[in-house]
PDB file of C-alpha atoms in Angstrom:
ATOM      1  CA  UNK G  29     212.952   9.727 206.062  1.00 61.00           C
ATOM      2  CA  UNK G  30     215.071   9.444 209.169  1.00 68.00           C
ATOM      3  CA  UNK G  31     218.726   8.645 208.568  1.00 89.00           C
ATOM      4  CA  UNK G  32     218.780   5.622 210.877  1.00 94.00           C
ATOM      5  CA  UNK G  33     215.522   4.005 211.898  1.00 94.00           C
ATOM      6  CA  UNK G  34     214.812   1.497 214.616  1.00 95.00           C
ATOM      7  CA  UNK G  35     211.597   0.243 216.141  1.00 91.00           C
ATOM      8  CA  UNK G  36     211.538   1.821 219.593  1.00 89.00           C
ATOM      9  CA  UNK G  37     209.834  -1.190 221.190  1.00 89.00           C
ATOM     10  CA  UNK G  38     209.631  -2.352 223.827  1.00 95.00           C
ATOM     11  CA  UNK G  39     210.526  -5.718 222.378  1.00 96.00           C
ATOM     12  CA  UNK G  40     209.729  -8.444 224.878  1.00 97.00           C
ATOM     13  CA  UNK G  41     211.499 -11.803 224.514  1.00 97.00           C
ATOM     14  CA  UNK G  42     211.410 -14.793 226.876  1.00 97.00           C
ATOM     15  CA  UNK G  43     214.651 -15.834 228.516  1.00 97.00           C
ATOM     16  CA  UNK G  44     216.582 -18.321 226.408  1.00 97.00           C
ATOM     17  CA  UNK G  45     214.961 -17.262 223.143  1.00 97.00           C
ATOM     18  CA  UNK G  46     216.518 -15.356 220.242  1.00 97.00           C
ATOM     19  CA  UNK G  47     216.096 -11.585 220.255  1.00 97.00           C
ATOM     20  CA  UNK G  48     216.109  -9.965 216.811  1.00 97.00           C
ATOM     21  CA  UNK G  49     216.777  -6.245 216.506  1.00 97.00           C
ATOM     22  CA  UNK G  50     216.489  -4.406 213.217  1.00 97.00           C
ATOM     23  CA  UNK G  51     217.777  -1.164 211.768  1.00 96.00           C
ATOM     24  CA  UNK G  52     217.476   0.548 208.395  1.00 96.00           C
ATOM     25  CA  UNK G  53     219.539   3.445 207.102  1.00 95.00           C
ATOM     26  CA  UNK G  54     219.016   5.941 204.321  1.00 92.00           C
ATOM     27  CA  UNK G  55     222.520   6.842 203.124  1.00 88.00           C
ATOM     28  CA  UNK G  56     223.746   4.327 200.547  1.00 88.00           C
ATOM     29  CA  UNK G  57     227.269   5.643 201.023  1.00 85.00           C
ATOM     30  CA  UNK G  58     227.406   4.290 204.572  1.00 88.00           C
ATOM     31  CA  UNK G  59     230.273   1.920 205.107  1.00 86.00           C
ATOM     32  CA  UNK G  60     230.514   1.067 208.790  1.00 90.00           C
ATOM     33  CA  UNK G  61     227.781  -0.186 211.082  1.00 94.00           C
ATOM     34  CA  UNK G  62     227.769  -0.540 214.833  1.00 95.00           C
ATOM     35  CA  UNK G  63     225.559  -1.907 217.566  1.00 97.00           C
ATOM     36  CA  UNK G  64     225.804  -0.369 221.008  1.00 96.00           C
ATOM     37  CA  UNK G  65     224.003  -1.398 224.173  1.00 97.00           C
ATOM     38  CA  UNK G  66     222.902   1.264 226.635  1.00 96.00           C
ATOM     39  CA  UNK G  67     221.572   0.553 230.089  1.00 96.00           C
ATOM     40  CA  UNK G  68     219.365   3.199 231.641  1.00 92.00           C
ATOM     41  CA  UNK G  69     221.454   6.102 232.878  1.00 91.00           C
ATOM     42  CA  UNK G  70     224.673   4.636 231.496  1.00 94.00           C
ATOM     43  CA  UNK G  71     226.853   5.259 228.465  1.00 95.00           C
ATOM     44  CA  UNK G  72     226.722   3.291 225.194  1.00 95.00           C
ATOM     45  CA  UNK G  73     228.785   0.131 225.206  1.00 95.00           C
ATOM     46  CA  UNK G  74     230.014  -1.339 221.920  1.00 94.00           C
ATOM     47  CA  UNK G  75     228.559  -4.775 221.145  1.00 95.00           C
ATOM     48  CA  UNK G  76     229.635  -5.340 217.551  1.00 94.00           C
ATOM     49  CA  UNK G  77     230.664  -3.662 214.345  1.00 93.00           C
ATOM     50  CA  UNK G  78     230.264  -4.887 210.774  1.00 94.00           C
ATOM     51  CA  UNK G  79     231.581  -3.541 207.497  1.00 91.00           C
ATOM     52  CA  UNK G  80     230.835  -6.266 204.912  1.00 92.00           C
ATOM     53  CA  UNK G  81     227.632  -7.838 203.665  1.00 95.00           C
ATOM     54  CA  UNK G  82     226.708 -11.034 205.440  1.00 95.00           C
ATOM     55  CA  UNK G  83     226.884 -12.273 208.987  1.00 96.00           C
ATOM     56  CA  UNK G  84     229.404 -11.656 211.718  1.00 96.00           C
ATOM     57  CA  UNK G  85     229.268 -13.707 214.888  1.00 96.00           C
ATOM     58  CA  UNK G  86     230.733 -12.968 218.313  1.00 95.00           C
ATOM     59  CA  UNK G  87     229.632 -15.261 221.113  1.00 96.00           C
ATOM     60  CA  UNK G  88     225.865 -15.010 221.525  1.00 97.00           C
ATOM     61  CA  UNK G  89     225.658 -12.041 219.157  1.00 97.00           C
ATOM     62  CA  UNK G  90     225.350 -12.066 215.375  1.00 97.00           C
ATOM     63  CA  UNK G  91     225.287  -8.929 213.270  1.00 97.00           C
ATOM     64  CA  UNK G  92     223.823  -9.115 209.778  1.00 97.00           C
ATOM     65  CA  UNK G  93     224.338  -6.535 207.039  1.00 96.00           C
ATOM     66  CA  UNK G  94     222.544  -6.205 203.715  1.00 96.00           C
ATOM     67  CA  UNK G  95     223.760  -3.085 201.917  1.00 94.00           C
ATOM     68  CA  UNK G  96     221.432  -3.587 198.949  1.00 94.00           C
ATOM     69  CA  UNK G  97     218.447  -3.414 201.287  1.00 94.00           C
ATOM     70  CA  UNK G  98     220.149  -0.881 203.589  1.00 95.00           C
ATOM     71  CA  UNK G  99     219.406  -3.097 206.521  1.00 95.00           C
ATOM     72  CA  UNK G 100     221.369  -4.118 209.604  1.00 97.00           C
ATOM     73  CA  UNK G 101     220.251  -6.500 212.286  1.00 97.00           C
ATOM     74  CA  UNK G 102     221.485  -7.897 215.581  1.00 98.00           C
ATOM     75  CA  UNK G 103     220.564 -11.333 216.835  1.00 98.00           C
ATOM     76  CA  UNK G 104     221.045 -12.266 220.472  1.00 98.00           C
ATOM     77  CA  UNK G 105     220.925 -16.007 221.123  1.00 98.00           C
ATOM     78  CA  UNK G 106     220.060 -17.541 224.487  1.00 97.00           C
ATOM     79  CA  UNK G 107     218.766 -14.199 225.748  1.00 97.00           C
ATOM     80  CA  UNK G 108     219.468 -13.413 229.396  1.00 97.00           C
ATOM     81  CA  UNK G 109     217.718 -10.942 231.715  1.00 96.00           C
ATOM     82  CA  UNK G 110     221.009  -8.987 231.758  1.00 96.00           C
ATOM     83  CA  UNK G 111     220.524  -8.354 228.030  1.00 97.00           C
ATOM     84  CA  UNK G 112     217.568  -6.105 228.881  1.00 97.00           C
ATOM     85  CA  UNK G 113     218.685  -2.665 227.673  1.00 97.00           C
ATOM     86  CA  UNK G 114     218.290  -0.210 224.822  1.00 96.00           C
ATOM     87  CA  UNK G 115     220.161  -1.251 221.685  1.00 97.00           C
ATOM     88  CA  UNK G 116     221.459   1.524 219.481  1.00 96.00           C
ATOM     89  CA  UNK G 117     222.228   1.097 215.816  1.00 96.00           C
ATOM     90  CA  UNK G 118     224.880   3.507 214.532  1.00 95.00           C
ATOM     91  CA  UNK G 119     226.132   4.215 211.047  1.00 93.00           C
ATOM     92  CA  UNK G 120     229.230   5.932 209.783  1.00 89.00           C
ATOM     93  CA  UNK G 121     228.787   7.546 206.412  1.00 76.00           C
ATOM     94  CA  UNK G 122     232.228   6.882 205.025  1.00 65.00           C
ATOM     95  CA  UNK G 123     234.851   4.207 205.525  1.00 51.00           C
ATOM     96  CA  UNK G 124     237.101   6.704 207.171  1.00 52.00           C
ATOM     97  CA  UNK G 125     236.996  10.423 207.371  1.00 53.00           C
ATOM     98  CA  UNK G 126     235.781  12.974 209.792  1.00 54.00           C
ATOM     99  CA  UNK G 127     232.105  12.119 210.230  1.00 67.00           C
ATOM    100  CA  UNK G 128     230.740  11.154 213.584  1.00 86.00           C
ATOM    101  CA  UNK G 129     228.328   8.312 214.035  1.00 91.00           C
ATOM    102  CA  UNK G 130     224.651   8.709 213.171  1.00 92.00           C
ATOM    103  CA  UNK G 131     222.510   6.884 215.710  1.00 94.00           C
ATOM    104  CA  UNK G 132     218.998   5.535 215.657  1.00 95.00           C
ATOM    105  CA  UNK G 133     216.829   6.225 218.676  1.00 93.00           C
ATOM    106  CA  UNK G 134     217.280   2.676 219.896  1.00 95.00           C
ATOM    107  CA  UNK G 135     215.152  -0.375 220.568  1.00 96.00           C
ATOM    108  CA  UNK G 136     214.208  -1.111 224.160  1.00 96.00           C
ATOM    109  CA  UNK G 137     214.644  -4.852 224.727  1.00 97.00           C
ATOM    110  CA  UNK G 138     213.093  -6.653 227.683  1.00 97.00           C
ATOM    111  CA  UNK G 139     214.093 -10.243 228.436  1.00 97.00           C
ATOM    112  CA  UNK G 140     211.404 -11.891 230.524  1.00 95.00           C
ATOM    113  CA  UNK G 141     212.674 -14.446 233.090  1.00 92.00           C
TER     114      UNK G 141
ATOM    115  CA  UNK Q  10     241.345   2.670 234.463  1.00 49.00           C
ATOM    116  CA  UNK Q  11     242.484   3.247 230.905  1.00 69.00           C
ATOM    117  CA  UNK Q  12     239.009   4.039 229.614  1.00 91.00           C
ATOM    118  CA  UNK Q  13     237.545   7.340 228.468  1.00 95.00           C
ATOM    119  CA  UNK Q  14     237.109   9.669 231.430  1.00 96.00           C
ATOM    120  CA  UNK Q  15     234.605  12.462 231.731  1.00 97.00           C
ATOM    121  CA  UNK Q  16     234.024  14.946 234.509  1.00 97.00           C
ATOM    122  CA  UNK Q  17     232.038  16.073 236.182  1.00 97.00           C
ATOM    123  CA  UNK Q  18     229.572  13.199 236.030  1.00 97.00           C
ATOM    124  CA  UNK Q  19     226.744  15.477 237.090  1.00 97.00           C
ATOM    125  CA  UNK Q  20     226.579  19.235 236.639  1.00 98.00           C
ATOM    126  CA  UNK Q  21     223.846  21.603 237.736  1.00 98.00           C
ATOM    127  CA  UNK Q  22     223.738  25.128 236.377  1.00 98.00           C
ATOM    128  CA  UNK Q  23     221.251  27.963 236.527  1.00 97.00           C
ATOM    129  CA  UNK Q  24     220.066  29.609 233.337  1.00 97.00           C
ATOM    130  CA  UNK Q  25     222.648  32.036 232.014  1.00 97.00           C
ATOM    131  CA  UNK Q  26     225.645  30.358 233.645  1.00 98.00           C
ATOM    132  CA  UNK Q  27     228.459  28.606 231.830  1.00 98.00           C
ATOM    133  CA  UNK Q  28     229.001  24.858 231.732  1.00 98.00           C
ATOM    134  CA  UNK Q  29     232.388  23.247 231.117  1.00 98.00           C
ATOM    135  CA  UNK Q  30     232.517  19.539 230.399  1.00 98.00           C
ATOM    136  CA  UNK Q  31     235.827  17.691 230.253  1.00 98.00           C
ATOM    137  CA  UNK Q  32     236.843  14.549 228.438  1.00 97.00           C
ATOM    138  CA  UNK Q  33     240.115  12.654 228.676  1.00 96.00           C
ATOM    139  CA  UNK Q  34     240.406  10.095 225.861  1.00 94.00           C
ATOM    140  CA  UNK Q  35     241.485   6.529 226.290  1.00 91.00           C
ATOM    141  CA  UNK Q  36     245.242   6.084 226.597  1.00 88.00           C
ATOM    142  CA  UNK Q  37     246.826   6.166 223.148  1.00 86.00           C
ATOM    143  CA  UNK Q  38     243.791   7.848 221.568  1.00 88.00           C
ATOM    144  CA  UNK Q  39     244.113  11.287 220.009  1.00 88.00           C
ATOM    145  CA  UNK Q  40     240.682  11.680 218.413  1.00 91.00           C
ATOM    146  CA  UNK Q  41     237.667  12.859 220.410  1.00 95.00           C
ATOM    147  CA  UNK Q  42     233.993  13.008 219.460  1.00 95.00           C
ATOM    148  CA  UNK Q  43     231.274  14.750 221.479  1.00 97.00           C
ATOM    149  CA  UNK Q  44     227.625  13.647 221.403  1.00 97.00           C
ATOM    150  CA  UNK Q  45     224.487  14.931 223.096  1.00 97.00           C
ATOM    151  CA  UNK Q  46     221.571  12.773 224.200  1.00 96.00           C
ATOM    152  CA  UNK Q  47     218.406  14.675 224.979  1.00 91.00           C
ATOM    153  CA  UNK Q  48     215.710  12.954 227.065  1.00 81.00           C
ATOM    154  CA  UNK Q  49     213.872  10.369 224.947  1.00 77.00           C
ATOM    155  CA  UNK Q  50     216.087  11.172 221.982  1.00 81.00           C
ATOM    156  CA  UNK Q  51     218.935   9.407 220.289  1.00 85.00           C
ATOM    157  CA  UNK Q  52     222.568  10.360 220.462  1.00 93.00           C
ATOM    158  CA  UNK Q  53     223.420  13.284 218.212  1.00 94.00           C
ATOM    159  CA  UNK Q  54     226.928  13.972 216.945  1.00 94.00           C
ATOM    160  CA  UNK Q  55     228.208  17.420 217.854  1.00 96.00           C
ATOM    161  CA  UNK Q  56     231.906  17.782 217.082  1.00 95.00           C
ATOM    162  CA  UNK Q  57     235.049  15.834 216.201  1.00 94.00           C
ATOM    163  CA  UNK Q  58     238.451  17.037 217.343  1.00 94.00           C
ATOM    164  CA  UNK Q  59     242.048  16.007 217.143  1.00 92.00           C
ATOM    165  CA  UNK Q  60     244.776  17.585 219.221  1.00 90.00           C
ATOM    166  CA  UNK Q  61     244.642  21.362 218.627  1.00 90.00           C
ATOM    167  CA  UNK Q  62     242.260  20.963 215.677  1.00 92.00           C
ATOM    168  CA  UNK Q  63     238.515  20.965 215.157  1.00 93.00           C
ATOM    169  CA  UNK Q  64     237.931  18.537 212.299  1.00 91.00           C
ATOM    170  CA  UNK Q  65     234.149  18.503 212.005  1.00 90.00           C
ATOM    171  CA  UNK Q  66     231.757  20.714 213.956  1.00 92.00           C
ATOM    172  CA  UNK Q  67     228.739  20.181 211.732  1.00 90.00           C
ATOM    173  CA  UNK Q  68     226.606  19.053 214.667  1.00 91.00           C
ATOM    174  CA  UNK Q  69     227.387  21.936 216.976  1.00 94.00           C
ATOM    175  CA  UNK Q  70     224.718  24.571 217.624  1.00 93.00           C
ATOM    176  CA  UNK Q  71     225.797  27.824 215.990  1.00 89.00           C
ATOM    177  CA  UNK Q  72     225.736  29.857 219.173  1.00 95.00           C
ATOM    178  CA  UNK Q  73     226.879  29.397 222.765  1.00 97.00           C
ATOM    179  CA  UNK Q  74     228.646  26.063 222.163  1.00 98.00           C
ATOM    180  CA  UNK Q  75     232.380  25.628 221.608  1.00 97.00           C
ATOM    181  CA  UNK Q  76     234.886  22.831 221.913  1.00 97.00           C
ATOM    182  CA  UNK Q  77     238.627  22.492 222.126  1.00 96.00           C
ATOM    183  CA  UNK Q  78     241.231  19.784 222.494  1.00 96.00           C
ATOM    184  CA  UNK Q  79     244.508  21.403 223.518  1.00 94.00           C
ATOM    185  CA  UNK Q  80     247.943  19.909 223.096  1.00 91.00           C
ATOM    186  CA  UNK Q  81     248.012  19.127 226.797  1.00 91.00           C
ATOM    187  CA  UNK Q  82     245.019  18.240 228.914  1.00 93.00           C
ATOM    188  CA  UNK Q  83     241.471  17.097 228.282  1.00 95.00           C
ATOM    189  CA  UNK Q  84     239.033  18.097 225.600  1.00 97.00           C
ATOM    190  CA  UNK Q  85     236.585  20.748 226.792  1.00 98.00           C
ATOM    191  CA  UNK Q  86     232.991  21.282 225.661  1.00 98.00           C
ATOM    192  CA  UNK Q  87     231.890  24.729 226.724  1.00 98.00           C
ATOM    193  CA  UNK Q  88     228.303  25.930 226.828  1.00 98.00           C
ATOM    194  CA  UNK Q  89     227.806  29.611 227.515  1.00 98.00           C
ATOM    195  CA  UNK Q  90     224.617  31.151 228.886  1.00 98.00           C
ATOM    196  CA  UNK Q  91     222.933  27.801 229.371  1.00 98.00           C
ATOM    197  CA  UNK Q  92     219.199  27.411 228.838  1.00 97.00           C
ATOM    198  CA  UNK Q  93     216.844  24.696 230.073  1.00 95.00           C
ATOM    199  CA  UNK Q  94     216.914  23.043 226.653  1.00 94.00           C
ATOM    200  CA  UNK Q  95     220.622  22.307 227.153  1.00 96.00           C
ATOM    201  CA  UNK Q  96     219.747  19.797 229.870  1.00 96.00           C
ATOM    202  CA  UNK Q  97     220.965  16.488 228.507  1.00 96.00           C
ATOM    203  CA  UNK Q  98     223.597  13.801 228.804  1.00 97.00           C
ATOM    204  CA  UNK Q  99     226.806  14.722 227.032  1.00 98.00           C
ATOM    205  CA  UNK Q 100     229.047  11.863 226.001  1.00 98.00           C
ATOM    206  CA  UNK Q 101     232.470  11.865 224.517  1.00 97.00           C
ATOM    207  CA  UNK Q 102     234.063   9.026 222.620  1.00 95.00           C
ATOM    208  CA  UNK Q 103     237.642   8.492 221.559  1.00 93.00           C
ATOM    209  CA  UNK Q 104     239.523   6.596 218.890  1.00 89.00           C
ATOM    210  CA  UNK Q 105     243.139   6.015 218.017  1.00 82.00           C
ATOM    211  CA  UNK Q 106     242.577   7.150 214.458  1.00 75.00           C
ATOM    212  CA  UNK Q 107     239.969   8.133 211.912  1.00 69.00           C
ATOM    213  CA  UNK Q 108     237.512   5.391 211.137  1.00 67.00           C
ATOM    214  CA  UNK Q 109     238.369   3.412 214.233  1.00 77.00           C
ATOM    215  CA  UNK Q 110     235.703   2.146 216.600  1.00 85.00           C
ATOM    216  CA  UNK Q 111     234.526   4.740 219.079  1.00 89.00           C
ATOM    217  CA  UNK Q 112     234.546   3.992 222.788  1.00 91.00           C
ATOM    218  CA  UNK Q 113     232.356   6.108 225.004  1.00 95.00           C
ATOM    219  CA  UNK Q 114     232.986   7.736 228.337  1.00 96.00           C
ATOM    220  CA  UNK Q 115     230.483   7.618 231.209  1.00 96.00           C
ATOM    221  CA  UNK Q 116     228.934  10.946 230.242  1.00 97.00           C
ATOM    222  CA  UNK Q 117     228.135  14.205 231.993  1.00 98.00           C
ATOM    223  CA  UNK Q 118     224.518  14.777 232.971  1.00 97.00           C
ATOM    224  CA  UNK Q 119     223.832  18.493 232.719  1.00 97.00           C
ATOM    225  CA  UNK Q 120     220.792  19.899 234.463  1.00 97.00           C
ATOM    226  CA  UNK Q 121     219.856  23.524 233.901  1.00 97.00           C
ATOM    227  CA  UNK Q 122     217.553  24.977 236.533  1.00 96.00           C
TER     228      UNK Q 122
END
């Protein structure tokens, strides 16, 4: 089982709709969860982080965490063509400490005008 | 620009040469992480450094790769005797402290001919 799994896509969503991106992780000891956006040829850009079970909202983005199911998701409301990118789910195995982030391979999102 | 800086942005080396990649963390940050992104692959953690200390190098290949973060100056990722399989994008990220959110630099695209 891969440590962090994402559907590679492409996920195609019409403009204005809600895009739903999902991620599962294998290490129950994981404490911190991150969503990064990466445009082709560019570096990852932090979208959101979440540490506690439940929902966390920031503008058009909502991150959802369910530690019992080892599941993280990102919802993008009112999707725009500029949201078209690869979305990377990342997990940190401990609340603090020396570990780097473990990334999924990313989901390629396409917002259709 | 107070963001994470990396140079060079593009580096071309022939097999057997050495590659040196530099990373200057965000102002006020003293923790640096290096990641490698192979074509069509996710980001993989390589090494975590603080000033003058390697904290976690569990993701570093055992041979040819080394990293340092001296008291003065940027962090350096050094690849000796490069091979074609080293061709990738190398990103560094910085934080102010352990467990903090990581912000990525623009990356160095290494091409080995």
